[in-house]
């Protein structure tokens, strides 16, 4: 009986833990998949974020400082108007019911705060690359568009928050 109770507790904790990333406290990829299946998600804007040069942060400062960077990123970006999902390593998806322009302005401001906070701790500003799109439907296709946009930003530069110009799929802009 003790084994069965311990097993049930572990199974329950495990199923609950799959929705929340144990390091950062944000949502997981598994939770994202559940939210994609749900029709009650009121998502108007998606931002795909990658922390620039994250591997070099771990290599130079150690994994504990890398963990600090991930946790600090989520703490700074978190608000009532967004959901943050850790997709893996240093990649995050931010969804919001905010209009694209409002989310853009919020992320630009919070990115500056993130750079300031990481510089205080590491003596080095950590930057992000972020692609933002407005969506009519919350779907994997739209997430893939935001992901492609973020990689386009990383290939041309880094340390940028850009919005996809819906009138021209190849054009990125500031608002």
PDB file of C-alpha atoms in Angstrom:
ATOM      1  CA  UNK A   1       0.000   0.000   0.000  1.00  0.00           C
ATOM      2  CA  UNK A   2       2.855   2.388   0.817  1.00  0.00           C
ATOM      3  CA  UNK A   3       4.422   1.688  -2.601  1.00  0.00           C
ATOM      4  CA  UNK A   4       1.087   2.300  -4.392  1.00  0.00           C
ATOM      5  CA  UNK A   5       0.566   5.595  -2.567  1.00  0.00           C
ATOM      6  CA  UNK A   6       4.122   6.737  -3.301  1.00  0.00           C
ATOM      7  CA  UNK A   7       3.711   5.705  -6.949  1.00  0.00           C
ATOM      8  CA  UNK A   8       0.400   7.587  -7.253  1.00  0.00           C
ATOM      9  CA  UNK A   9       1.946  10.708  -5.685  1.00  0.00           C
ATOM     10  CA  UNK A  10       4.912  10.524  -8.045  1.00  0.00           C
ATOM     11  CA  UNK A  11       2.625  10.021 -11.057  1.00  0.00           C
ATOM     12  CA  UNK A  12       0.485  12.997 -10.036  1.00  0.00           C
ATOM     13  CA  UNK A  13       3.504  15.237  -9.485  1.00  0.00           C
ATOM     14  CA  UNK A  14       4.951  14.084 -12.789  1.00  0.00           C
ATOM     15  CA  UNK A  15       1.766  14.853 -14.711  1.00  0.00           C
ATOM     16  CA  UNK A  16       1.504  18.273 -13.070  1.00  0.00           C
ATOM     17  CA  UNK A  17       5.180  18.989 -13.696  1.00  0.00           C
ATOM     18  CA  UNK A  18       4.878  18.425 -17.429  1.00  0.00           C
ATOM     19  CA  UNK A  19       2.926  21.660 -17.763  1.00  0.00           C
ATOM     20  CA  UNK A  20       5.515  23.761 -15.948  1.00  0.00           C
ATOM     21  CA  UNK A  21       9.238  23.976 -16.576  1.00  0.00           C
ATOM     22  CA  UNK A  22      10.969  23.057 -13.319  1.00  0.00           C
ATOM     23  CA  UNK A  23      13.800  25.571 -13.752  1.00  0.00           C
ATOM     24  CA  UNK A  24      12.015  28.697 -14.965  1.00  0.00           C
ATOM     25  CA  UNK A  25       8.433  28.185 -13.824  1.00  0.00           C
ATOM     26  CA  UNK A  26       7.053  28.964 -17.279  1.00  0.00           C
ATOM     27  CA  UNK A  27       4.958  26.567 -19.332  1.00  0.00           C
ATOM     28  CA  UNK A  28       6.435  23.616 -21.238  1.00  0.00           C
ATOM     29  CA  UNK A  29       6.179  22.453 -24.842  1.00  0.00           C
ATOM     30  CA  UNK A  30       3.702  19.817 -23.651  1.00  0.00           C
ATOM     31  CA  UNK A  31       1.460  22.537 -22.206  1.00  0.00           C
ATOM     32  CA  UNK A  32       1.733  24.407 -25.506  1.00  0.00           C
ATOM     33  CA  UNK A  33       0.506  21.337 -27.354  1.00  0.00           C
ATOM     34  CA  UNK A  34      -2.491  21.142 -24.999  1.00  0.00           C
ATOM     35  CA  UNK A  35      -3.201  24.854 -25.480  1.00  0.00           C
ATOM     36  CA  UNK A  36      -3.033  24.446 -29.257  1.00  0.00           C
ATOM     37  CA  UNK A  37      -5.744  21.774 -29.017  1.00  0.00           C
ATOM     38  CA  UNK A  38      -7.891  24.022 -26.829  1.00  0.00           C
ATOM     39  CA  UNK A  39     -10.223  26.464 -28.529  1.00  0.00           C
ATOM     40  CA  UNK A  40     -10.433  28.893 -25.597  1.00  0.00           C
ATOM     41  CA  UNK A  41      -6.974  30.417 -26.250  1.00  0.00           C
ATOM     42  CA  UNK A  42      -7.424  34.122 -27.034  1.00  0.00           C
ATOM     43  CA  UNK A  43      -4.097  34.639 -28.775  1.00  0.00           C
ATOM     44  CA  UNK A  44      -3.671  37.659 -31.054  1.00  0.00           C
ATOM     45  CA  UNK A  45       0.116  37.888 -31.064  1.00  0.00           C
ATOM     46  CA  UNK A  46       2.975  35.371 -30.959  1.00  0.00           C
ATOM     47  CA  UNK A  47       6.624  36.125 -30.215  1.00  0.00           C
ATOM     48  CA  UNK A  48       9.367  33.556 -30.768  1.00  0.00           C
ATOM     49  CA  UNK A  49      12.429  34.364 -28.644  1.00  0.00           C
ATOM     50  CA  UNK A  50      15.969  33.005 -28.603  1.00  0.00           C
ATOM     51  CA  UNK A  51      18.607  34.121 -26.115  1.00  0.00           C
ATOM     52  CA  UNK A  52      21.622  35.212 -28.163  1.00  0.00           C
ATOM     53  CA  UNK A  53      24.872  33.262 -27.757  1.00  0.00           C
ATOM     54  CA  UNK A  54      23.501  31.202 -24.880  1.00  0.00           C
ATOM     55  CA  UNK A  55      26.047  28.403 -25.280  1.00  0.00           C
ATOM     56  CA  UNK A  56      28.878  30.897 -24.832  1.00  0.00           C
ATOM     57  CA  UNK A  57      27.231  32.151 -21.618  1.00  0.00           C
ATOM     58  CA  UNK A  58      27.296  28.599 -20.214  1.00  0.00           C
ATOM     59  CA  UNK A  59      30.865  28.090 -21.447  1.00  0.00           C
ATOM     60  CA  UNK A  60      32.198  31.390 -20.096  1.00  0.00           C
ATOM     61  CA  UNK A  61      30.250  31.802 -16.843  1.00  0.00           C
ATOM     62  CA  UNK A  62      29.122  28.249 -16.009  1.00  0.00           C
ATOM     63  CA  UNK A  63      25.788  26.475 -16.086  1.00  0.00           C
ATOM     64  CA  UNK A  64      24.593  28.043 -12.833  1.00  0.00           C
ATOM     65  CA  UNK A  65      24.855  31.484 -14.472  1.00  0.00           C
ATOM     66  CA  UNK A  66      23.196  30.087 -17.598  1.00  0.00           C
ATOM     67  CA  UNK A  67      20.330  28.932 -15.392  1.00  0.00           C
ATOM     68  CA  UNK A  68      20.234  32.397 -13.820  1.00  0.00           C
ATOM     69  CA  UNK A  69      19.859  33.926 -17.310  1.00  0.00           C
ATOM     70  CA  UNK A  70      16.946  31.624 -18.184  1.00  0.00           C
ATOM     71  CA  UNK A  71      15.149  32.263 -14.901  1.00  0.00           C
ATOM     72  CA  UNK A  72      15.750  36.024 -15.072  1.00  0.00           C
ATOM     73  CA  UNK A  73      14.413  36.120 -18.635  1.00  0.00           C
ATOM     74  CA  UNK A  74      11.141  34.492 -17.601  1.00  0.00           C
ATOM     75  CA  UNK A  75      10.824  36.637 -14.447  1.00  0.00           C
ATOM     76  CA  UNK A  76      11.235  39.835 -16.445  1.00  0.00           C
ATOM     77  CA  UNK A  77       9.002  38.842 -19.361  1.00  0.00           C
ATOM     78  CA  UNK A  78       6.181  37.407 -17.249  1.00  0.00           C
ATOM     79  CA  UNK A  79       2.992  39.450 -16.902  1.00  0.00           C
ATOM     80  CA  UNK A  80      -0.755  38.917 -16.766  1.00  0.00           C
ATOM     81  CA  UNK A  81      -1.063  39.638 -20.492  1.00  0.00           C
ATOM     82  CA  UNK A  82       1.300  36.890 -21.683  1.00  0.00           C
ATOM     83  CA  UNK A  83       1.927  33.172 -21.478  1.00  0.00           C
ATOM     84  CA  UNK A  84       5.522  32.007 -21.768  1.00  0.00           C
ATOM     85  CA  UNK A  85       6.474  28.532 -22.950  1.00  0.00           C
ATOM     86  CA  UNK A  86      10.006  27.151 -22.811  1.00  0.00           C
ATOM     87  CA  UNK A  87      10.380  25.157 -25.995  1.00  0.00           C
ATOM     88  CA  UNK A  88      13.861  23.905 -25.267  1.00  0.00           C
ATOM     89  CA  UNK A  89      17.203  25.202 -24.103  1.00  0.00           C
ATOM     90  CA  UNK A  90      17.091  28.953 -24.627  1.00  0.00           C
ATOM     91  CA  UNK A  91      14.064  29.171 -26.939  1.00  0.00           C
ATOM     92  CA  UNK A  92      10.761  30.546 -25.725  1.00  0.00           C
ATOM     93  CA  UNK A  93       7.352  31.233 -27.187  1.00  0.00           C
ATOM     94  CA  UNK A  94       5.351  34.153 -25.826  1.00  0.00           C
ATOM     95  CA  UNK A  95       1.649  34.330 -26.609  1.00  0.00           C
ATOM     96  CA  UNK A  96      -0.586  37.262 -25.823  1.00  0.00           C
ATOM     97  CA  UNK A  97      -4.067  38.648 -26.240  1.00  0.00           C
ATOM     98  CA  UNK A  98      -2.454  42.068 -26.644  1.00  0.00           C
ATOM     99  CA  UNK A  99      -2.375  43.732 -30.032  1.00  0.00           C
ATOM    100  CA  UNK A 100       0.928  43.302 -31.846  1.00  0.00           C
ATOM    101  CA  UNK A 101       2.039  46.913 -31.308  1.00  0.00           C
ATOM    102  CA  UNK A 102       1.410  46.725 -27.551  1.00  0.00           C
ATOM    103  CA  UNK A 103       3.278  43.443 -27.164  1.00  0.00           C
ATOM    104  CA  UNK A 104       6.148  44.797 -29.267  1.00  0.00           C
ATOM    105  CA  UNK A 105       6.510  47.876 -27.048  1.00  0.00           C
ATOM    106  CA  UNK A 106       6.290  45.756 -23.899  1.00  0.00           C
ATOM    107  CA  UNK A 107       8.960  43.319 -25.124  1.00  0.00           C
ATOM    108  CA  UNK A 108      11.317  46.088 -26.247  1.00  0.00           C
ATOM    109  CA  UNK A 109      11.077  47.673 -22.788  1.00  0.00           C
ATOM    110  CA  UNK A 110      11.481  44.346 -20.972  1.00  0.00           C
ATOM    111  CA  UNK A 111      14.423  43.395 -23.197  1.00  0.00           C
ATOM    112  CA  UNK A 112      16.273  46.506 -22.044  1.00  0.00           C
ATOM    113  CA  UNK A 113      15.520  45.557 -18.433  1.00  0.00           C
ATOM    114  CA  UNK A 114      16.803  42.012 -19.108  1.00  0.00           C
ATOM    115  CA  UNK A 115      20.062  43.372 -20.556  1.00  0.00           C
ATOM    116  CA  UNK A 116      20.500  45.646 -17.530  1.00  0.00           C
ATOM    117  CA  UNK A 117      19.821  42.866 -15.000  1.00  0.00           C
ATOM    118  CA  UNK A 118      22.166  40.388 -16.685  1.00  0.00           C
ATOM    119  CA  UNK A 119      24.916  42.996 -16.927  1.00  0.00           C
ATOM    120  CA  UNK A 120      24.610  43.650 -13.169  1.00  0.00           C
ATOM    121  CA  UNK A 121      25.114  39.958 -12.399  1.00  0.00           C
ATOM    122  CA  UNK A 122      27.447  38.794 -15.163  1.00  0.00           C
ATOM    123  CA  UNK A 123      29.203  42.034 -16.076  1.00  0.00           C
ATOM    124  CA  UNK A 124      27.928  41.278 -19.576  1.00  0.00           C
ATOM    125  CA  UNK A 125      24.593  42.209 -21.190  1.00  0.00           C
ATOM    126  CA  UNK A 126      22.672  39.235 -22.510  1.00  0.00           C
ATOM    127  CA  UNK A 127      20.555  39.980 -25.568  1.00  0.00           C
ATOM    128  CA  UNK A 128      17.687  38.269 -27.355  1.00  0.00           C
ATOM    129  CA  UNK A 129      16.435  37.872 -30.885  1.00  0.00           C
ATOM    130  CA  UNK A 130      12.658  38.001 -31.143  1.00  0.00           C
ATOM    131  CA  UNK A 131      10.205  37.674 -34.004  1.00  0.00           C
ATOM    132  CA  UNK A 132       6.640  38.870 -33.402  1.00  0.00           C
ATOM    133  CA  UNK A 133       3.617  38.157 -35.586  1.00  0.00           C
ATOM    134  CA  UNK A 134      -0.070  38.907 -35.332  1.00  0.00           C
ATOM    135  CA  UNK A 135      -2.270  35.854 -35.764  1.00  0.00           C
ATOM    136  CA  UNK A 136      -5.854  35.201 -36.701  1.00  0.00           C
ATOM    137  CA  UNK A 137      -5.644  31.665 -35.363  1.00  0.00           C
ATOM    138  CA  UNK A 138      -3.366  30.179 -32.702  1.00  0.00           C
ATOM    139  CA  UNK A 139      -1.777  27.265 -34.583  1.00  0.00           C
ATOM    140  CA  UNK A 140       1.466  25.396 -35.134  1.00  0.00           C
ATOM    141  CA  UNK A 141       1.663  26.994 -38.579  1.00  0.00           C
ATOM    142  CA  UNK A 142       1.707  30.469 -37.015  1.00  0.00           C
ATOM    143  CA  UNK A 143       4.289  29.381 -34.440  1.00  0.00           C
ATOM    144  CA  UNK A 144       6.459  28.107 -37.289  1.00  0.00           C
ATOM    145  CA  UNK A 145       6.131  31.498 -39.048  1.00  0.00           C
ATOM    146  CA  UNK A 146       7.315  33.298 -35.906  1.00  0.00           C
ATOM    147  CA  UNK A 147      10.172  30.794 -35.515  1.00  0.00           C
ATOM    148  CA  UNK A 148      11.298  31.328 -39.122  1.00  0.00           C
ATOM    149  CA  UNK A 149      11.168  35.062 -38.591  1.00  0.00           C
ATOM    150  CA  UNK A 150      13.302  34.834 -35.451  1.00  0.00           C
ATOM    151  CA  UNK A 151      15.920  32.806 -37.348  1.00  0.00           C
ATOM    152  CA  UNK A 152      15.878  35.395 -40.127  1.00  0.00           C
ATOM    153  CA  UNK A 153      16.710  38.015 -37.490  1.00  0.00           C
ATOM    154  CA  UNK A 154      19.534  35.869 -36.067  1.00  0.00           C
ATOM    155  CA  UNK A 155      21.062  35.407 -39.550  1.00  0.00           C
ATOM    156  CA  UNK A 156      21.119  39.150 -40.271  1.00  0.00           C
ATOM    157  CA  UNK A 157      21.891  40.438 -36.807  1.00  0.00           C
ATOM    158  CA  UNK A 158      21.126  39.728 -33.176  1.00  0.00           C
ATOM    159  CA  UNK A 159      19.789  41.781 -30.290  1.00  0.00           C
ATOM    160  CA  UNK A 160      16.605  42.680 -32.179  1.00  0.00           C
ATOM    161  CA  UNK A 161      12.883  42.612 -31.565  1.00  0.00           C
ATOM    162  CA  UNK A 162      11.057  42.798 -34.897  1.00  0.00           C
ATOM    163  CA  UNK A 163       7.506  42.459 -36.171  1.00  0.00           C
ATOM    164  CA  UNK A 164       6.583  40.638 -39.363  1.00  0.00           C
ATOM    165  CA  UNK A 165       4.963  43.007 -41.830  1.00  0.00           C
ATOM    166  CA  UNK A 166       1.805  41.067 -42.756  1.00  0.00           C
ATOM    167  CA  UNK A 167       1.559  42.927 -46.061  1.00  0.00           C
ATOM    168  CA  UNK A 168       5.006  41.642 -47.054  1.00  0.00           C
ATOM    169  CA  UNK A 169       6.106  38.273 -45.623  1.00  0.00           C
ATOM    170  CA  UNK A 170       9.779  39.061 -46.316  1.00  0.00           C
ATOM    171  CA  UNK A 171       9.739  42.381 -44.482  1.00  0.00           C
ATOM    172  CA  UNK A 172      10.534  42.926 -40.811  1.00  0.00           C
ATOM    173  CA  UNK A 173       9.805  46.196 -39.099  1.00  0.00           C
ATOM    174  CA  UNK A 174       9.900  48.137 -35.891  1.00  0.00           C
ATOM    175  CA  UNK A 175       6.682  49.688 -34.603  1.00  0.00           C
TER     176      UNK A 175
END
